XYZ file of C-alpha atoms in Angstrom:
326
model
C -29.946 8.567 4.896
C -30.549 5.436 3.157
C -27.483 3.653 1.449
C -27.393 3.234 -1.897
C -26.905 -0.829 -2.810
C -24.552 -1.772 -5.124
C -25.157 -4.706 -7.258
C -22.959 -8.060 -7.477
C -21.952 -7.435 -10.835
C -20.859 -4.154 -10.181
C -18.569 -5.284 -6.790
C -17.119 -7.925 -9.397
C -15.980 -5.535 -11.598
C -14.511 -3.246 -9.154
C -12.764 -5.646 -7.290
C -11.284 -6.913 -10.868
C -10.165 -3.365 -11.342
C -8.283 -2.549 -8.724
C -6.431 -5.430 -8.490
C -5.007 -5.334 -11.903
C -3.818 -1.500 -11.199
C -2.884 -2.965 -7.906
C -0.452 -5.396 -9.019
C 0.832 -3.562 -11.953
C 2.107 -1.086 -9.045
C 3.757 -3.508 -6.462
C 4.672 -6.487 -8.337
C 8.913 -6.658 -8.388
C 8.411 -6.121 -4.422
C 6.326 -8.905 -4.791
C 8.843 -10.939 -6.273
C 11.580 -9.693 -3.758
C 9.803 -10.672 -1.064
C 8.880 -14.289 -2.357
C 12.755 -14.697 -3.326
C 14.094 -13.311 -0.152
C 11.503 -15.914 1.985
C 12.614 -18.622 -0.049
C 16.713 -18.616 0.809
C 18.127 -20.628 3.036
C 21.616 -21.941 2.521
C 23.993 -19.561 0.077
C 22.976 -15.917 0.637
C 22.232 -14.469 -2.940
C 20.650 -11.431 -1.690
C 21.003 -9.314 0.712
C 17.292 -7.283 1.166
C 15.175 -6.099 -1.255
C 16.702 -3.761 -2.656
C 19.546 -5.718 -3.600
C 17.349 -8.103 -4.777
C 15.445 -6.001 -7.007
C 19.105 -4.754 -8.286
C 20.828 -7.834 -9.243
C 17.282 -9.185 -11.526
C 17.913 -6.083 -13.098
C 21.055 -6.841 -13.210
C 20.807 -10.765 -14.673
C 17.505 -10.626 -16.077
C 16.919 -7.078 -17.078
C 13.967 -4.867 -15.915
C 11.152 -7.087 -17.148
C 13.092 -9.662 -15.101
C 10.961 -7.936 -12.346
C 7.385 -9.245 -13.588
C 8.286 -12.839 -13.979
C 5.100 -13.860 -13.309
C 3.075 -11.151 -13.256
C 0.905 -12.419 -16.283
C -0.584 -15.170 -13.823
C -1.037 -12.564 -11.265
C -2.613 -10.290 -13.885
C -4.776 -13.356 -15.012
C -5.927 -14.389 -11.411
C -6.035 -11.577 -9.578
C -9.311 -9.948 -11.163
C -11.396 -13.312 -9.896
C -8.977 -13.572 -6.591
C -9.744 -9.661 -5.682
C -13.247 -9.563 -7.061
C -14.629 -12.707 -4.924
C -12.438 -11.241 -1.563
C -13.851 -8.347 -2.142
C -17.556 -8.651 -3.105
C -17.460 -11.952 -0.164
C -16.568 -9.253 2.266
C -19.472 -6.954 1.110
C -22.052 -9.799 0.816
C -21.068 -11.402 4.313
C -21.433 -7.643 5.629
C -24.509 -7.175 4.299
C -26.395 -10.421 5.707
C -24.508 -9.816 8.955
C -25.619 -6.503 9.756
C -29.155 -5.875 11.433
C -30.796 -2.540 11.493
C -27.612 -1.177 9.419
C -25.723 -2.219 12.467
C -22.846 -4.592 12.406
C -20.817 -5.390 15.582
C -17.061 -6.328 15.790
C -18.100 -9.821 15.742
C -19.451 -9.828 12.576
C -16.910 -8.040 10.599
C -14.714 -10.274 12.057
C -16.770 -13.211 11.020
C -17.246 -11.335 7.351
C -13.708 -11.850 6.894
C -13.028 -14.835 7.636
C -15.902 -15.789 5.072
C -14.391 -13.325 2.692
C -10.808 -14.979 3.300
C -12.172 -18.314 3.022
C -14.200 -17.765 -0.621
C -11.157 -16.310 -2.429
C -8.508 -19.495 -1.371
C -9.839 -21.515 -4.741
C -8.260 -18.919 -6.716
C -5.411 -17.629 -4.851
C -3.740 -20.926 -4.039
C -3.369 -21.724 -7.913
C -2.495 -18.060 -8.911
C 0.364 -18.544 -5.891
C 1.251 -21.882 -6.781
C 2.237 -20.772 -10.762
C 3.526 -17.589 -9.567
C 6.047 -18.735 -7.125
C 7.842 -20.824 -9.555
C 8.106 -18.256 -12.037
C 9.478 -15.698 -9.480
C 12.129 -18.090 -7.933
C 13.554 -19.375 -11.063
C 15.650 -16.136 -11.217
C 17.045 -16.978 -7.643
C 18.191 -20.312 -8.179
C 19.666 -19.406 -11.274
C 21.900 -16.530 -9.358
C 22.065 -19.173 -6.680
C 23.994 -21.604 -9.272
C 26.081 -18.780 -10.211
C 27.255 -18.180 -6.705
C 28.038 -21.838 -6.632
C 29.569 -22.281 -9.995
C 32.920 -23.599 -8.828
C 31.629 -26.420 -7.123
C 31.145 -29.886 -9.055
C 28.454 -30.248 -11.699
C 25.534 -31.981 -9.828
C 23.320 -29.092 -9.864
C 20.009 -29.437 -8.475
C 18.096 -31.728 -9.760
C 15.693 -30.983 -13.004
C 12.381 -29.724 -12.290
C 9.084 -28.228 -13.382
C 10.273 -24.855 -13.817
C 14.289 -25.456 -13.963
C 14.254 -28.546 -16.332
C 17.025 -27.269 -18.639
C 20.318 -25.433 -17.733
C 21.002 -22.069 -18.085
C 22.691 -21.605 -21.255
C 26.854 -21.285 -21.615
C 28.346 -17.721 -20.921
C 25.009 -16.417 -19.830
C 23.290 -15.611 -16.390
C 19.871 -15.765 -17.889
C 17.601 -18.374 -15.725
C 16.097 -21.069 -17.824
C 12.419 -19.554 -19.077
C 9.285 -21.678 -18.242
C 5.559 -20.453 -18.445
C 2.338 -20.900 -16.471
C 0.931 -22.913 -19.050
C 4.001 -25.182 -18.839
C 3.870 -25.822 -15.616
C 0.405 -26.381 -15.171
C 0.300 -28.733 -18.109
C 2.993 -30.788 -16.245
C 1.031 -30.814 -12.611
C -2.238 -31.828 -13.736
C -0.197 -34.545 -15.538
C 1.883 -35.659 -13.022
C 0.095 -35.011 -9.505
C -3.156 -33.908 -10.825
C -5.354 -31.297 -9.491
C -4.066 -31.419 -6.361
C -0.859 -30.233 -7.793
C -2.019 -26.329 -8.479
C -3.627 -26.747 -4.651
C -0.605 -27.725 -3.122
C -0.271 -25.648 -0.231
C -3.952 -25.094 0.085
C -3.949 -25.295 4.243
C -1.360 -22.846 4.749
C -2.756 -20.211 2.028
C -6.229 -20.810 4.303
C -4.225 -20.404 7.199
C -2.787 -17.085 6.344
C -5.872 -15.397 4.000
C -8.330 -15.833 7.122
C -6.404 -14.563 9.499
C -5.340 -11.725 7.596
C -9.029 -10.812 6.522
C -9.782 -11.029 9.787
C -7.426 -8.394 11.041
C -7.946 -6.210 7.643
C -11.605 -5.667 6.640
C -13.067 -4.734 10.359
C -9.334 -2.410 11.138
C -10.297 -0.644 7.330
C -14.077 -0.624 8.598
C -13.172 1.466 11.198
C -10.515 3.286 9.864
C -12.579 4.344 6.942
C -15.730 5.501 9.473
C -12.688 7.925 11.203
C -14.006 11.576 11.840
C -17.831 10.616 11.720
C -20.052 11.379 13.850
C -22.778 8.571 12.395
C -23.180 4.631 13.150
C -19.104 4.027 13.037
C -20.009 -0.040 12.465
C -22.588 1.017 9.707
C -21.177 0.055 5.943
C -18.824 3.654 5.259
C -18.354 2.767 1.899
C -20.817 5.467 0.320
C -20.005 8.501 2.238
C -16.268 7.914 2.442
C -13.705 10.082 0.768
C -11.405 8.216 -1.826
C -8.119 10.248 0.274
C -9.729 8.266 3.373
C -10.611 4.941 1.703
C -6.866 4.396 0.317
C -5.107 5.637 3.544
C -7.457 3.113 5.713
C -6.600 0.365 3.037
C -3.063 1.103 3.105
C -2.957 1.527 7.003
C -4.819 -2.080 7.434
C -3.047 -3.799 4.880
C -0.295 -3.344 6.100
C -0.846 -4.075 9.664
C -2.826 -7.358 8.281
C 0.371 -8.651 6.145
C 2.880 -8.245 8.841
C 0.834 -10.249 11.345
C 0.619 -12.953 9.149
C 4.079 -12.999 7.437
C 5.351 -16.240 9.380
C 2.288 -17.986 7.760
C 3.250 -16.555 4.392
C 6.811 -18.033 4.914
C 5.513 -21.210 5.790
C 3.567 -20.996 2.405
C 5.801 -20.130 0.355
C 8.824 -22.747 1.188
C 5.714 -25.623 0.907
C 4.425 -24.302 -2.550
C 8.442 -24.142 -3.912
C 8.724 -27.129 -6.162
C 12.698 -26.546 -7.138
C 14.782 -26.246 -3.967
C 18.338 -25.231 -4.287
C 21.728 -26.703 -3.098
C 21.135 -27.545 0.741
C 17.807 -26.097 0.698
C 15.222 -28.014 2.215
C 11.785 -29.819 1.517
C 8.733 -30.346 3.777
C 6.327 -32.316 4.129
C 3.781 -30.519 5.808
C 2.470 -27.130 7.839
C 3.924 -28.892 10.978
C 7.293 -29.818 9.238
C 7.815 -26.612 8.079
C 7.507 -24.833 10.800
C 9.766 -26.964 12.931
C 12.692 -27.141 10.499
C 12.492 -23.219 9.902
C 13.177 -22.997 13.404
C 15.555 -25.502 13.913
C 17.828 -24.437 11.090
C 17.062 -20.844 10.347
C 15.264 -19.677 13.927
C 12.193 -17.359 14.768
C 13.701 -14.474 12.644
C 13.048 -16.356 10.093
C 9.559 -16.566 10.040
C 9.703 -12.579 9.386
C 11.772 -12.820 6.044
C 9.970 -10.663 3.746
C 8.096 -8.833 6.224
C 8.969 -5.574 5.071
C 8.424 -6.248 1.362
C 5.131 -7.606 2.489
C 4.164 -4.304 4.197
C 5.402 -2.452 0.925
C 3.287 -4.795 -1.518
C 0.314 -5.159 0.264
C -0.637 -1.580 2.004
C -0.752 -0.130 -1.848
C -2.026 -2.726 -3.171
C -5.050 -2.561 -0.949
C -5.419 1.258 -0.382
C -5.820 1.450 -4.436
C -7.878 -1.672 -4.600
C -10.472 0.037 -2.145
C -10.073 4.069 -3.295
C -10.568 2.043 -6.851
C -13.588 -0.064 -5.765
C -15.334 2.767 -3.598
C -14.855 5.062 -6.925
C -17.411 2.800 -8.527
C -16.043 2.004 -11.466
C -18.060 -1.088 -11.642
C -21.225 1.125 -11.685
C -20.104 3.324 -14.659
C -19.377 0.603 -16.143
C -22.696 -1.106 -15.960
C -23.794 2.049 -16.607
C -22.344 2.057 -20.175
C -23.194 -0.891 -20.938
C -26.826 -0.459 -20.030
C-alpha cells in the first residue's frame, strides 16, 4: 500500500512537540547527569539521586529546571531539524521504498550533523545554568578553607549571599550578552567539535536500531519507512530501547563535551584546551571510569525522551495541526 507523505511543515511541528513534552519529563536527570560529569576534585555528590536530593535540598524543587527555559526555547528547532533531517535524508536515500543499512546509517549522520547549529548553543547556555548549583555546594563543602574562591565568572560573578546556600542566579540572556561581547560568536559554539563528535555517532547508532525496532513483528519490507503503520506502544518502546543504547555508547564523548563547554571550574578542577587535551587529562587524573560519569542518568534522560518524541511525532500532531489551521 502506498505511504502516505507527510509534509515538512508538519515533521517541524511534530518534532517541536515532542521535544518540549520530552524535556518537561526528564529534565532534573538532565541536570544530574551534567553535574555529576562535571566533578572532579571535592566529591559533592554521590549519584543521582543524591544529587537530585541535595538541589532540593539548597535550591528547592525548581532548583531542578535551572535551565530548562533554554532547553524549552531550543529544543523545538534542535528536535524538529534532527528529526525532519532524518526523515528527509530517508526519503532521498531510499529507492523503490527500499533503504539499506547503509543508508540509514548515512541518514543519521546527516540528521546528526543538521541539528549541531542549534544544539551546541542550547548546550553551551544550559550547562552553565545547571552547574552553578554545584559549585555553589562545592564552596560550601570547602567553606573552611581561605577566601580565594574561584575566580569570578560568566555565570558565578557574584558570591553567594551571607547565611544562605542559594547559588548566585544568572540567566541565558546574561550570559549570552557577555559571550558575544567578549569572545564573540564563537563563544555560544564553543565546544562545537565534540557536540559533532557525539550527535553523529549517536544518530548513527539510533535512527537505523529504532528503524528496525519499530518494523519488529512485520512481515512487509522491514527497511521500508514504518512510520505509518506502526503502533504508538511500538514507536515509544523502539525509541526508548534505541535511545538508550545510542546515549550510553556515546557518553565518554558527552563527558568530553561537557568539561570543554564548562566556563566556571571549581577549586582544583581543571581546564582544557581541546578534544585531545581533554581526553588525556580525564585519564590521567580521573581514569577510563571516568569517561562513563553520567552514563546512567544519560540512559534515564534520553530513552524517554526519545520514545515520547517519536510515539508524539508518529501521532501526527503536526498534521492536525495543519489541519486546523487549514
Amino acid at each position: 500500500m502506498a505511504e502516505k507523505k507527510v509534509s515538512l511543515p508538519a515533521k517541524l511541528i511534530n518534532g517541536g512537540v515532542a521535544g518540549l513534552v520530552g524535556v518537561t519529563c526528564v529534565f532534573p536527570i538532565d541536570l544530574a547527569k551534567t553535574r555529576l560529569q562535571n566533578q572532579q576534585g571535592a566529591r559533592v555528590y554521590n549519584g543521582m539521586l543524591d544529587c537530585l536530593a541535595k538541589t532540593i535540598k539548597m535550591e528547592g524543587y525548581f532548583g531542578m529546571y535551572r535551565g530548562a527555559a533554554v532547553n524549552l526555547t531550543l529544543v523545538t528547532p534542535e528536535k524538529a531539524i534532527k528529526l525532519a533531517a532524518n526523515d528527509v535524508f530517508r526519503q532521498k536515500l531510499s529507492k523503490d521504498g527500499k533503504l539499506p543499512l547503509w543508508g540509514e546509517i548515512l541518514a543519521g549522520c546527516g540528521a546528526g550533523t543538521c541539528q549541531v547549529v542549534v544544539t551546541t548553543p542550547m548546550e553551551m547556555l544550559k550547562i552553565q545554568l545547571q552547574d552553578a548549583g554545584r559549585l555553589a555546594a562545592q564552596r560550601t563543602v570547602t567553606a573552611s578553607a581561605p577566601a580565594a574562591g574561584p575566580t569570578p565568572s560568566l555565570v558565578a560573578s557574584q558570591a553567594a549571599q551571607p547565611g544562605t546556600n542559594a547559588p548566585p542566579r544568572a540567566s541565558a540572556t546574561r550570559i549570552t550578552l557577555e559571550l558575544l561581547k567578549t569572545r564573540g560568536l564563537r563563544g555560544l559554539y564553543k565546544g562545537a567539535g565534540a557536540t559533532l563528535m557525539r550527535d553523529v555517532p549517536f544518530s548513527m547508532i539510533y535512527f537505523p536500531l529504532f528503524a528496525n525496532l519499530n518494523a519488529v513483528g512485520r512481515t512487509e519490507d522491514r527497511h521500508s519507512n514504518p512510520q505509518e503503520r506502526a503502533p504508538f506502544l511500538q514507536s515509544f518502546v523502539a525509541g526508548c530501547t534505541a535511545g538508550s543504547v545510542a546515549a550510553v555508547a556515546v557518553t565518554p564523548l558527552d563527558v568530553i563535551k561537557t568539561r570543554l563547554q564548562t566556563l566556571q571550574k571549581g577549586e582544583g578542577e581543571d581546564s582544557y584546551r581541546g578534544i585531545i587535551d581533554c581526553t588525556q587529562r580525564i585519564l590521567k587524573r580521573e581514569g577510563p571510569t571516568a569517561f562513563l560519569k553520567g552514563a546512567t542518568c544519560r540512559a534515564l534522560v534520553i530513552a524517554p525522551l526519545f520514545g515520547i518524541a517519536q510515539g508524539v511525532y508518529f501521532l501526527g500532531i503536526g498534521e492536525h495541526v495543519l489541519g486546523l489551521l487549514g
